[in-house]
Coordinates of C-alpha atoms in Angstrom, one line a residue:
Chain H
M937 CA -97.1 -3.5 44.4
S938 CA -94.7 -2.0 43.6
K939 CA -91.0 -2.1 45.7
I940 CA -90.9 0.4 48.3
N941 CA -87.4 1.9 49.1
V942 CA -87.5 3.3 52.2
L943 CA -85.1 6.2 53.2
V944 CA -84.3 6.2 57.0
G945 CA -83.1 9.4 59.3
V946 CA -80.3 8.5 61.7
K947 CA -78.9 11.6 63.2
R948 CA -75.5 11.8 65.9
V949 CA -76.3 13.2 69.2
I950 CA -75.2 13.1 72.6
D951 CA -75.5 10.4 74.5
Y952 CA -79.1 10.2 76.1
A953 CA -77.2 8.8 79.5
V954 CA -74.5 11.6 79.1
K955 CA -75.5 14.6 81.5
I956 CA -74.7 17.7 79.7
R957 CA -72.1 20.4 80.5
V958 CA -72.7 23.5 79.2
N959 CA -68.9 25.0 77.7
S960 CA -67.3 28.2 80.4
S961 CA -67.9 30.3 77.7
K962 CA -72.1 29.3 77.0
T963 CA -72.0 29.6 73.9
A964 CA -73.0 25.9 73.5
V965 CA -73.1 22.2 75.3
E966 CA -69.5 20.6 75.5
T967 CA -69.2 18.4 73.5
A968 CA -65.6 17.3 73.2
N969 CA -65.0 14.1 74.5
V970 CA -67.8 13.5 75.4
K971 CA -69.9 10.1 73.9
H972 CA -72.2 10.2 71.2
S973 CA -74.5 7.6 69.4
I974 CA -77.4 7.4 67.4
N975 CA -80.1 9.3 68.5
P976 CA -82.7 7.1 69.8
F977 CA -85.4 8.2 67.9
D978 CA -83.2 7.5 64.8
E979 CA -82.5 3.8 66.1
I980 CA -86.6 3.2 65.9
A981 CA -86.4 4.1 62.7
I982 CA -83.9 2.4 61.7
E983 CA -85.7 -1.0 63.3
E984 CA -88.9 -0.2 61.7
A985 CA -88.2 -0.2 57.9
L986 CA -85.9 -3.2 59.0
R987 CA -89.2 -4.8 60.5
L988 CA -91.6 -3.9 57.5
R989 CA -88.9 -6.1 55.0
E990 CA -89.5 -8.9 57.7
R991 CA -92.7 -8.9 58.0
M992 CA -94.5 -7.5 54.5
P993 CA -94.7 -9.9 51.2
K994 CA -91.0 -11.1 50.2
G995 CA -89.2 -8.3 48.0
S996 CA -92.3 -5.6 48.6
I997 CA -89.4 -3.7 50.8
G998 CA -86.5 -2.8 48.3
D999 CA -83.7 -1.2 50.2
I1000 CA -83.7 0.3 52.8
V1001 CA -80.9 3.7 52.9
A1002 CA -79.5 5.6 55.8
L1003 CA -78.6 9.3 55.5
S1004 CA -77.2 11.4 58.4
C1005 CA -76.0 14.3 57.7
G1006 CA -73.6 16.1 59.3
P1007 CA -69.5 16.1 60.4
P1008 CA -66.5 13.1 60.0
K1009 CA -67.7 11.4 62.2
C1010 CA -71.2 10.5 61.7
V1011 CA -69.6 7.8 59.8
E1012 CA -69.5 5.6 62.6
V1013 CA -73.7 6.1 63.6
L1014 CA -73.8 5.5 59.5
R1015 CA -71.9 2.1 60.3
T1016 CA -74.2 1.6 63.7
A1017 CA -77.4 1.7 60.9
L1018 CA -75.5 -0.3 58.3
A1019 CA -74.7 -3.0 61.3
M1020 CA -78.6 -3.3 62.5
G1021 CA -79.3 -4.3 58.3
A1022 CA -79.5 -1.0 56.7
D1023 CA -78.2 -1.9 52.8
R1024 CA -76.5 1.2 52.2
A1025 CA -75.9 5.1 53.4
F1026 CA -75.4 8.7 52.3
H1027 CA -72.8 11.3 54.4
V1028 CA -73.9 14.7 53.5
E1029 CA -70.7 16.3 55.0
V1030 CA -70.2 19.3 57.1
P1031 CA -66.8 20.7 58.4
E1032 CA -66.8 20.4 62.3
G1033 CA -68.2 23.0 64.0
T1034 CA -71.1 23.5 61.5
I1035 CA -74.6 23.9 62.8
L1036 CA -77.2 22.4 60.2
E1037 CA -80.6 23.3 61.5
P1038 CA -83.7 21.5 60.5
L1039 CA -84.5 23.6 57.7
A1040 CA -81.0 23.1 55.7
V1041 CA -81.0 19.1 56.7
A1042 CA -84.9 19.3 55.3
K1043 CA -83.5 20.4 52.6
I1044 CA -80.8 17.6 52.0
F1045 CA -83.4 14.8 52.3
E1046 CA -85.4 16.5 49.8
A1047 CA -82.6 17.0 47.4
V1048 CA -81.3 13.5 48.2
S1049 CA -85.0 11.9 48.7
K1050 CA -85.3 13.7 44.7
K1051 CA -82.3 10.8 43.3
E1052 CA -83.8 8.1 45.3
N1053 CA -87.8 8.1 45.1
P1054 CA -87.7 6.3 48.3
G1055 CA -91.7 5.0 48.7
L1056 CA -91.3 5.5 52.2
I1057 CA -89.4 7.9 54.4
I1058 CA -88.8 7.2 58.4
M1059 CA -87.6 9.7 60.4
G1060 CA -87.2 10.3 64.3
K1061 CA -90.0 12.5 66.3
Q1062 CA -87.7 14.7 67.1
A1063 CA -83.1 14.7 68.8
I1064 CA -82.7 14.9 71.6
D1065 CA -80.1 17.8 71.1
D1066 CA -81.9 20.5 70.1
D1067 CA -85.2 18.8 70.4
S1068 CA -86.8 20.7 68.0
S1069 CA -89.3 18.0 66.3
Q1070 CA -89.3 19.4 63.0
T1071 CA -87.3 17.7 60.1
G1072 CA -89.7 15.0 59.2
Q1073 CA -92.8 17.5 58.7
M1074 CA -91.2 19.9 56.8
L1075 CA -89.6 17.8 55.1
A1076 CA -93.3 16.1 54.0
G1077 CA -94.0 19.5 53.2
L1078 CA -91.1 20.1 51.1
L1079 CA -92.0 16.5 48.9
N1080 CA -95.5 17.7 49.0
I1081 CA -96.3 14.0 50.4
P1082 CA -98.2 13.4 53.1
Q1083 CA -97.0 12.5 56.9
A1084 CA -97.5 10.7 60.3
N1085 CA -95.9 11.7 63.3
F1086 CA -95.1 10.7 66.5
V1087 CA -95.8 6.8 65.4
S1088 CA -96.4 3.6 67.4
K1089 CA -98.1 1.3 64.7
I1090 CA -98.0 1.4 60.6
D1091 CA -99.2 -1.0 58.7
I1092 CA -98.6 -1.4 54.5
S1093 CA -100.6 -3.2 52.4
D1094 CA -102.1 -1.9 48.5
N1095 CA -99.4 1.3 48.5
K1096 CA -101.4 2.8 51.6
L1097 CA -100.1 3.2 54.7
V1098 CA -102.3 3.3 57.9
S1099 CA -100.7 5.0 61.3
V1100 CA -101.7 4.8 64.4
C1101 CA -100.2 8.2 66.4
E1102 CA -99.4 9.1 69.4
I1103 CA -101.5 12.6 70.4
D1104 CA -102.5 14.3 73.6
G1105 CA -105.2 12.3 75.3
G1106 CA -104.2 9.1 73.2
L1107 CA -103.8 7.9 69.6
E1108 CA -105.0 8.7 66.2
T1109 CA -105.5 6.6 63.2
V1110 CA -104.4 8.1 59.8
E1111 CA -104.4 6.6 56.3
M1112 CA -101.9 7.6 53.9
S1113 CA -101.3 7.4 50.0
L1114 CA -97.1 6.2 49.9
P1115 CA -94.7 8.3 49.5
A1116 CA -94.9 9.5 52.7
V1117 CA -93.2 10.9 55.4
V1118 CA -93.5 8.9 58.8
T1119 CA -92.3 9.9 62.6
T1120 CA -91.4 7.6 64.8
D1121 CA -92.6 7.6 68.9
L1122 CA -90.5 5.7 71.8
R1123 CA -93.8 3.1 71.0
L1124 CA -93.1 1.9 67.9
N1125 CA -90.5 -1.1 68.9
E1126 CA -87.8 -1.8 70.5
P1127 CA -84.7 -1.2 68.5
R1128 CA -82.6 -4.8 67.9
Y1129 CA -79.1 -4.6 69.0
A1130 CA -76.0 -5.4 65.6
T1131 CA -74.0 -8.7 66.5
L1132 CA -70.1 -8.5 65.4
P1133 CA -70.7 -10.5 62.1
N1134 CA -73.1 -8.4 61.0
I1135 CA -70.7 -5.5 62.1
M1136 CA -68.0 -7.1 60.4
K1137 CA -69.9 -7.1 56.9
A1138 CA -71.5 -3.2 57.7
K1139 CA -67.5 -2.3 57.3
K1140 CA -68.6 -3.1 52.9
K1141 CA -71.3 -1.8 53.1
P1142 CA -70.6 1.6 50.5
I1143 CA -71.2 4.6 52.1
V1144 CA -72.0 7.5 49.2
K1145 CA -70.5 11.3 50.5
L1146 CA -71.7 14.0 49.2
T1147 CA -71.6 17.9 50.1
P1148 CA -74.4 20.2 50.5
Q1149 CA -72.8 22.2 47.8
E1150 CA -73.3 19.4 45.3
L1151 CA -77.3 18.7 46.1
N1152 CA -77.1 22.9 45.6
V1153 CA -78.6 22.8 49.4
E1154 CA -78.2 26.2 51.1
I1155 CA -77.2 25.5 54.7
T1156 CA -77.0 29.4 56.1
N1157 CA -78.3 29.7 59.4
R1158 CA -81.8 31.6 60.5
L1159 CA -81.0 31.3 63.9
K1160 CA -78.0 32.6 65.9
V1161 CA -77.3 31.6 69.3
L1162 CA -76.8 34.0 71.9
K1163 CA -76.5 32.2 74.7
V1164 CA -77.2 28.7 76.6
E1165 CA -77.1 28.8 80.0
E1166 CA -77.6 26.3 82.7
P1167 CA -81.0 26.3 83.9
P1168 CA -81.7 27.8 87.4
K1169 CA -81.0 24.9 90.1
R1170 CA -83.9 23.9 92.9
K1171 CA -83.1 25.1 96.0
A1172 CA -82.2 21.3 98.4
G1173 CA -85.0 19.9 99.8
V1174 CA -86.5 18.4 103.3
K1175 CA -86.7 14.8 104.3
V1176 CA -90.2 13.8 106.0
E1177 CA -90.6 11.2 108.1
S1178 CA -94.1 10.2 108.3
V1179 CA -97.3 10.5 105.7
D1180 CA -98.7 12.7 109.1
E1181 CA -95.2 15.4 108.1
L1182 CA -95.9 15.1 104.7
L1183 CA -99.2 16.4 105.3
N1184 CA -98.6 18.8 107.5
K1185 CA -95.7 20.8 106.0
L1186 CA -98.4 20.3 102.3
R1187 CA -100.8 22.0 104.0
N1188 CA -99.2 24.2 106.0
E1189 CA -96.2 25.4 104.8
A1190 CA -96.1 24.9 100.7
K1191 CA -99.8 25.7 101.5
V1192 CA -100.7 23.8 98.4
I1193 CA -103.4 21.0 99.4
Chain J
M200 CA -96.3 44.9 48.3
I201 CA -94.5 42.3 50.2
S202 CA -96.8 39.9 49.8
G203 CA -96.0 40.1 46.0
I204 CA -92.8 39.2 46.5
L205 CA -93.8 36.4 49.2
K206 CA -95.6 35.0 45.5
N207 CA -92.9 35.4 44.3
A208 CA -91.2 33.2 46.7
S209 CA -93.5 30.2 47.0
A210 CA -93.4 30.2 42.9
F211 CA -89.8 30.1 42.4
S212 CA -89.6 27.8 46.1
R213 CA -88.6 24.2 43.6
T214 CA -85.4 25.8 42.9
S215 CA -83.0 26.6 45.5
G216 CA -80.5 29.7 43.5
P217 CA -83.4 32.2 44.0
K218 CA -85.2 31.4 46.4
V219 CA -81.9 32.0 49.2
I220 CA -81.1 35.6 47.4
I221 CA -85.8 37.3 47.7
S222 CA -85.0 35.3 51.8
R223 CA -82.2 37.4 51.9
F224 CA -83.7 40.6 50.5
L225 CA -86.7 40.1 52.5
G226 CA -84.5 39.6 56.1
S227 CA -82.7 42.9 55.6
A228 CA -83.4 45.2 52.5
I229 CA -87.0 46.1 52.5
P230 CA -87.3 49.7 54.3
N231 CA -90.7 49.8 54.9
R232 CA -91.4 46.3 56.6
A233 CA -94.6 44.9 57.8
S234 CA -95.4 46.2 61.0
L235 CA -95.2 43.3 64.0
S236 CA -98.6 41.4 64.1
S237 CA -99.5 37.6 65.1
L238 CA -101.5 34.5 64.2
V239 CA -102.2 32.1 66.6
F240 CA -103.6 28.8 65.4
I241 CA -106.3 27.9 67.5
E242 CA -106.7 24.2 68.6
H243 CA -110.3 23.7 69.7
K244 CA -112.5 20.2 70.5
D245 CA -115.8 19.4 70.5
N246 CA -116.6 23.5 70.7
K247 CA -114.2 24.3 73.8
I248 CA -111.0 26.0 73.1
D249 CA -107.5 23.6 73.9
N250 CA -105.7 25.1 77.3
A251 CA -102.7 25.0 75.6
T252 CA -104.1 27.7 73.0
L253 CA -105.2 30.0 76.1
S254 CA -101.6 30.2 76.9
T255 CA -99.7 31.0 73.6
I256 CA -102.6 33.5 72.7
T257 CA -100.7 35.3 75.9
A258 CA -97.4 34.4 74.4
A259 CA -98.6 36.6 70.9
K260 CA -100.0 39.5 73.3
K261 CA -96.7 39.7 74.9
L262 CA -94.7 40.5 71.5
G263 CA -96.7 43.4 70.6
G264 CA -98.8 44.3 68.0
E265 CA -102.0 43.2 66.5
V266 CA -102.9 39.1 67.9
S267 CA -105.4 37.7 65.1
A268 CA -106.7 34.2 65.6
L269 CA -107.2 31.4 63.3
V270 CA -109.8 28.9 64.0
A271 CA -110.3 26.0 61.4
G272 CA -112.9 23.3 61.2
S273 CA -116.6 22.4 60.1
N274 CA -117.7 24.1 63.0
A275 CA -115.2 27.0 63.1
S276 CA -117.6 30.1 63.2
E277 CA -118.7 29.0 66.5
V278 CA -115.3 28.5 68.2
A279 CA -114.6 31.9 66.3
S280 CA -117.5 34.0 68.2
E281 CA -116.0 32.1 71.4
V282 CA -112.3 32.9 70.6
S283 CA -113.0 36.9 69.7
K284 CA -114.4 37.1 73.6
L285 CA -110.8 36.4 74.5
N286 CA -108.5 38.4 76.4
G287 CA -105.3 39.7 73.8
V288 CA -107.7 38.5 70.2
D289 CA -107.8 41.6 68.1
K290 CA -109.1 40.1 65.4
V291 CA -110.4 36.6 64.8
F292 CA -110.5 34.5 60.8
F293 CA -112.3 31.2 60.2
A294 CA -112.2 28.6 57.8
N295 CA -115.4 26.2 57.7
S296 CA -114.9 23.6 56.6
P297 CA -114.7 19.5 57.2
V298 CA -111.6 19.2 55.4
F299 CA -110.0 20.8 58.8
D300 CA -111.2 18.8 61.2
H301 CA -109.0 16.5 63.3
N302 CA -106.4 18.9 62.2
L303 CA -104.4 17.0 59.3
A304 CA -101.4 19.1 58.3
E305 CA -101.2 18.9 55.0
A306 CA -104.7 21.0 55.4
I307 CA -104.3 23.7 57.8
S308 CA -100.7 24.4 56.9
P309 CA -101.8 25.8 53.4
L310 CA -104.8 27.2 55.5
L311 CA -102.3 28.9 57.7
L312 CA -99.8 29.8 54.8
E313 CA -103.1 31.8 53.2
V314 CA -103.9 34.1 56.0
Q315 CA -100.3 35.1 57.2
K316 CA -100.2 35.9 53.0
K317 CA -103.5 37.8 53.3
T318 CA -102.9 39.0 57.3
N319 CA -98.8 40.1 56.2
C320 CA -97.7 39.1 59.7
T321 CA -94.6 38.7 61.4
H322 CA -94.9 36.1 63.6
V323 CA -96.6 32.3 63.6
L324 CA -97.9 30.8 66.5
A325 CA -99.2 27.7 68.0
S326 CA -98.5 25.3 70.9
H327 CA -96.2 23.3 71.2
S328 CA -98.9 20.3 71.8
S329 CA -99.1 17.3 69.5
I330 CA -101.2 19.1 67.0
G331 CA -98.6 22.6 66.4
K332 CA -95.5 20.2 66.5
R333 CA -97.2 18.5 63.3
I334 CA -98.4 21.7 61.2
L335 CA -96.4 24.8 62.2
P336 CA -92.8 23.1 60.4
R337 CA -94.4 22.2 57.7
L338 CA -95.8 26.0 57.1
A339 CA -92.7 26.8 58.4
A340 CA -91.0 24.6 55.5
A341 CA -93.5 26.5 53.2
L342 CA -92.6 30.3 54.1
D343 CA -88.8 29.2 54.0
V344 CA -88.5 30.1 57.6
Q345 CA -86.5 28.0 60.2
Q346 CA -89.0 27.4 62.9
I347 CA -88.4 28.3 66.7
S348 CA -89.5 25.3 69.1
D349 CA -91.3 25.2 72.4
I350 CA -90.3 28.7 73.6
T351 CA -90.0 29.8 77.0
S352 CA -89.4 33.2 77.3
I353 CA -90.0 36.0 75.1
E354 CA -86.7 38.2 74.8
S355 CA -87.5 40.3 72.0
E356 CA -89.9 40.1 68.6
N357 CA -87.2 38.3 67.4
T358 CA -85.3 36.6 70.4
F359 CA -86.5 34.0 72.2
V360 CA -85.5 31.3 74.9
R361 CA -85.6 27.3 74.2
P362 CA -85.2 24.6 76.4
I363 CA -82.5 22.4 75.1
Y364 CA -81.0 18.5 75.5
A365 CA -84.0 17.5 77.7
G366 CA -83.9 20.8 79.4
N367 CA -80.9 20.3 80.8
A368 CA -79.7 23.4 78.9
N369 CA -81.9 27.0 78.0
E370 CA -80.6 28.6 74.3
T371 CA -81.7 32.2 73.6
V372 CA -81.7 32.5 70.0
E373 CA -82.2 35.6 67.3
S374 CA -84.2 34.2 64.6
L375 CA -82.7 36.2 61.2
D376 CA -86.1 34.9 59.4
S377 CA -88.1 38.0 58.5
I378 CA -91.3 35.7 59.5
K379 CA -91.4 33.9 62.6
V380 CA -93.2 30.9 63.0
M381 CA -92.6 29.7 66.7
T382 CA -94.9 27.0 69.2
I383 CA -95.0 27.5 73.0
R384 CA -94.7 26.3 75.9
N385 CA -98.0 25.9 77.8
T386 CA -96.6 26.0 81.3
S387 CA -94.4 29.0 80.1
F388 CA -97.7 31.1 79.8
A389 CA -100.4 32.1 81.7
V390 CA -103.3 31.5 79.8
T391 CA -105.4 34.6 78.8
D392 CA -109.3 34.8 80.3
A393 CA -112.5 36.6 78.8
K394 CA -113.2 41.0 77.8
D395 CA -116.1 42.5 77.6
T396 CA -115.5 43.6 74.4
A397 CA -116.1 41.2 71.3
S398 CA -113.4 41.4 68.4
P399 CA -113.7 41.7 64.6
V400 CA -115.0 38.2 63.1
E401 CA -114.0 37.3 59.1
E402 CA -114.5 34.7 57.2
V403 CA -111.9 33.3 55.0
P404 CA -112.3 31.3 51.6
V405 CA -111.0 27.6 52.0
P406 CA -107.7 26.7 49.8
E407 CA -107.6 24.4 47.6
V408 CA -105.9 21.8 49.3
K409 CA -105.1 18.3 48.1
V410 CA -105.1 16.2 51.0
M411 CA -103.6 12.5 50.4
S412 CA -104.1 11.3 54.2
K413 CA -107.8 10.1 55.7
W414 CA -108.5 10.8 59.7
I415 CA -109.7 7.2 60.4
K416 CA -110.5 7.3 64.4
D417 CA -109.3 8.7 66.9
E418 CA -108.9 6.3 70.6
V419 CA -108.5 9.4 73.4
A420 CA -108.8 8.4 77.4
K421 CA -111.6 9.2 78.1
G422 CA -112.4 10.7 82.7
D423 CA -113.4 13.5 84.2
R424 CA -110.5 14.1 85.7
P425 CA -108.2 17.3 85.0
E426 CA -106.4 17.4 81.6
L427 CA -102.6 16.4 81.8
G428 CA -101.0 19.2 81.0
S429 CA -102.7 22.0 82.7
A430 CA -103.5 20.3 85.9
K431 CA -103.0 22.2 89.8
I432 CA -101.7 18.5 91.0
V433 CA -100.3 15.8 89.2
V434 CA -99.7 13.0 91.2
S435 CA -97.5 9.9 89.0
G436 CA -96.1 6.5 89.1
G437 CA -92.7 4.5 87.9
R438 CA -92.3 1.1 87.3
A439 CA -91.8 0.6 91.2
V440 CA -96.0 0.2 91.4
K441 CA -95.3 -3.0 89.6
S442 CA -99.0 -3.5 88.1
A443 CA -101.6 -2.2 86.4
D444 CA -103.0 -2.8 89.6
G445 CA -100.5 -1.6 91.7
F446 CA -101.4 1.8 89.6
K447 CA -105.0 2.1 91.3
L448 CA -102.8 3.6 94.2
I449 CA -102.0 6.6 92.2
V450 CA -105.4 6.8 90.5
D451 CA -107.1 6.5 94.0
L452 CA -104.3 8.9 95.5
A453 CA -105.5 11.6 92.1
D454 CA -108.9 11.2 93.0
K455 CA -108.9 12.3 95.9
L456 CA -106.8 15.5 95.4
G457 CA -108.5 15.8 92.3
A458 CA -105.4 15.5 90.4
A459 CA -104.4 14.9 86.9
V460 CA -102.6 10.8 86.9
G461 CA -99.3 11.2 85.2
A462 CA -96.6 8.7 84.7
S463 CA -92.5 7.7 83.9
R464 CA -91.8 5.8 80.5
A465 CA -91.0 2.6 83.2
A466 CA -94.7 2.7 83.8
V467 CA -96.4 3.1 80.1
D468 CA -93.4 0.7 78.5
A469 CA -95.0 -1.9 81.3
G470 CA -98.4 -1.5 80.2
Y471 CA -99.6 -0.4 84.1
C472 CA -101.2 2.6 82.3
D473 CA -101.6 4.8 78.9
N474 CA -99.2 5.9 77.1
S475 CA -101.2 9.3 77.2
L476 CA -99.4 9.7 80.8
Q477 CA -96.5 9.8 80.0
V478 CA -94.5 13.1 81.6
G479 CA -91.0 14.0 80.4
Q480 CA -89.0 14.7 77.2
T481 CA -90.9 13.0 74.7
G482 CA -94.6 12.9 76.4
K483 CA -96.3 15.7 78.3
I484 CA -94.6 18.8 80.0
V485 CA -95.9 19.7 82.9
A486 CA -95.2 22.1 85.5
P487 CA -98.3 22.0 88.4
D488 CA -98.4 23.3 91.6
L489 CA -97.6 19.9 93.1
Y490 CA -96.0 17.2 91.6
I491 CA -96.2 14.2 93.3
A492 CA -93.7 11.5 91.9
V493 CA -94.4 8.2 93.4
G494 CA -91.8 5.1 93.0
I495 CA -89.9 7.2 90.1
S496 CA -86.4 7.0 89.7
G497 CA -86.1 10.6 87.9
A498 CA -84.1 9.7 85.3
I499 CA -83.3 13.1 83.0
Q500 CA -85.7 12.1 80.4
H501 CA -88.4 12.4 82.9
L502 CA -86.9 15.6 85.0
A503 CA -87.4 17.4 82.0
G504 CA -91.0 17.0 81.8
M505 CA -91.7 18.0 85.3
K506 CA -89.3 19.8 87.5
D507 CA -90.9 23.2 86.7
S508 CA -93.1 22.5 89.2
K509 CA -94.2 24.5 92.1
V510 CA -93.3 22.3 94.9
I511 CA -92.5 18.6 94.0
V512 CA -92.9 15.7 96.7
S513 CA -91.1 11.7 95.8
I514 CA -92.3 8.8 97.5
N515 CA -89.6 6.1 97.3
K516 CA -87.7 3.4 98.7
D517 CA -84.8 3.8 97.3
P518 CA -83.2 7.0 99.2
E519 CA -80.5 7.5 96.8
A520 CA -82.9 7.9 93.9
P521 CA -82.2 11.0 92.0
I522 CA -85.7 12.1 92.2
F523 CA -85.3 13.6 95.7
Q524 CA -82.2 15.8 94.4
I525 CA -84.8 17.9 93.3
S526 CA -87.3 17.3 95.7
D527 CA -89.0 19.8 98.1
Y528 CA -90.4 17.1 100.0
S529 CA -89.0 13.7 100.2
L530 CA -90.3 10.5 101.9
V531 CA -88.7 7.5 102.1
G532 CA -90.9 4.2 101.8
D533 CA -92.6 1.6 100.4
L534 CA -95.2 3.6 98.2
F535 CA -97.1 0.9 98.8
E536 CA -97.9 1.2 102.3
I537 CA -97.0 5.1 102.2
L538 CA -99.6 5.7 99.8
P539 CA -103.4 3.7 101.0
E540 CA -101.9 6.3 104.5
L541 CA -101.9 9.1 102.7
T542 CA -104.8 8.9 99.7
Q543 CA -107.0 7.6 103.3
K544 CA -105.6 10.6 105.3
I545 CA -106.1 13.6 102.7

């Protein structure tokens, strides 16, 4: 079996625990001075690449390569990926404030994939900021290779990938040839923490900087954001003291049972 | 003429230079562009049309223009005749082939592409379900357009509202692409119903597709409870149920109410119930008439999946739980005492 290089997508997003605020001009979410981290699904993607290397026969997984697209600060999330155990990284840099839509990101990944020829590409199932859930699928389409989405288990043998995917109502098992794109669900694994020695080692690992222009990728936005607003607030509710009072309210006030 | 250009566009799609120029040309410079029409991908299983799809048809109808529907699968002709009797559907296309069973993206998106070219439709819609989510972006990439995901409101033929950041903000976007590929949040649109007449049905040829994936099996949680995404009442349990046995209290209450059962991520991760029950940003989005959250603290990611419910009831022993801030009725107490009493008194 040939050696499989793995390409992993990493997005820098506002940390999942932060309560976001819409900016005063209602054009975007406030990102200045807000804690950012790796998109949680991408952490799972890196972890799975590492686990594949650990559980498959020695030498069957080659390089684990992380790729992030975005402003200069994306280097921070790439360093985290390297500290978790990725071997090297690409940073496709755009100026601060540039919005990269999933289609543009998929094209960047397509261009890098054509240089790197990964046998497997692992991406998160969605980024928790734009919640699009598109990039992995678009990439598989651009490369014309199979895709497994929202996976909670993967296995590779004889150059075939078997994935258990989370679907509405249950699970679905699919088998496909490599190369393929996999997008991760929360249940795939529990990502490891980077240890201090590994964080130090990660500083020496290479991050190759590229631009969309160098990759010949057009990143013009296709969607124009007209406004960003907070959702309507729910009105304050009431506290009930007993099951009887609750049932009474549900029957006679809300009339829902 | 436009379809001719599209063919050229797809022929060029492996090189990046000319493609951009062509898509710009399509977007603005054609004086008589195709009039608005839309194509809805129909999800179906065991000859039954999926509920989320019934909402997607309503969304398509709202765009104005003619609405076509596409049914694919080995039983497509039967389902197509059912679809033709739905309000809002003007024409039904079907492709009969087992290659489309199990909705593999590699098989369905080339078919959607063919039908899009044939009908020259301006909008392609599917529900933001696990199936729509995996198929439509692949189509969007083939058409070289930026998809708009999880639309909750249609403002005009090119302006849409969608939630971002786990529903903590709503973004209004204008699509500059000539073809709009979009997934629809089903809880934001009513389901369509039947009409008296049937619309025309037409078979489309099965395109040559090279499918490199193979479906092996499904493991679907069976039950006679209503489906989570479309239930009128949902009862959800969280970490505080403490065990799979504790989760039975949730199930008992749901059964008494004829409700669907949901869960928080904590309950799912702890193995108290099946993954497919998870409500939230990364699970199911629900908006029932009544949502009863039991032993759920109310993390941002959970609220994203249920905060549009009409009436929210929370039962939690922690009076500071964030879930109480969005609940219409809050009951502070021990769920192991409250639930049996509630189930018994209903």
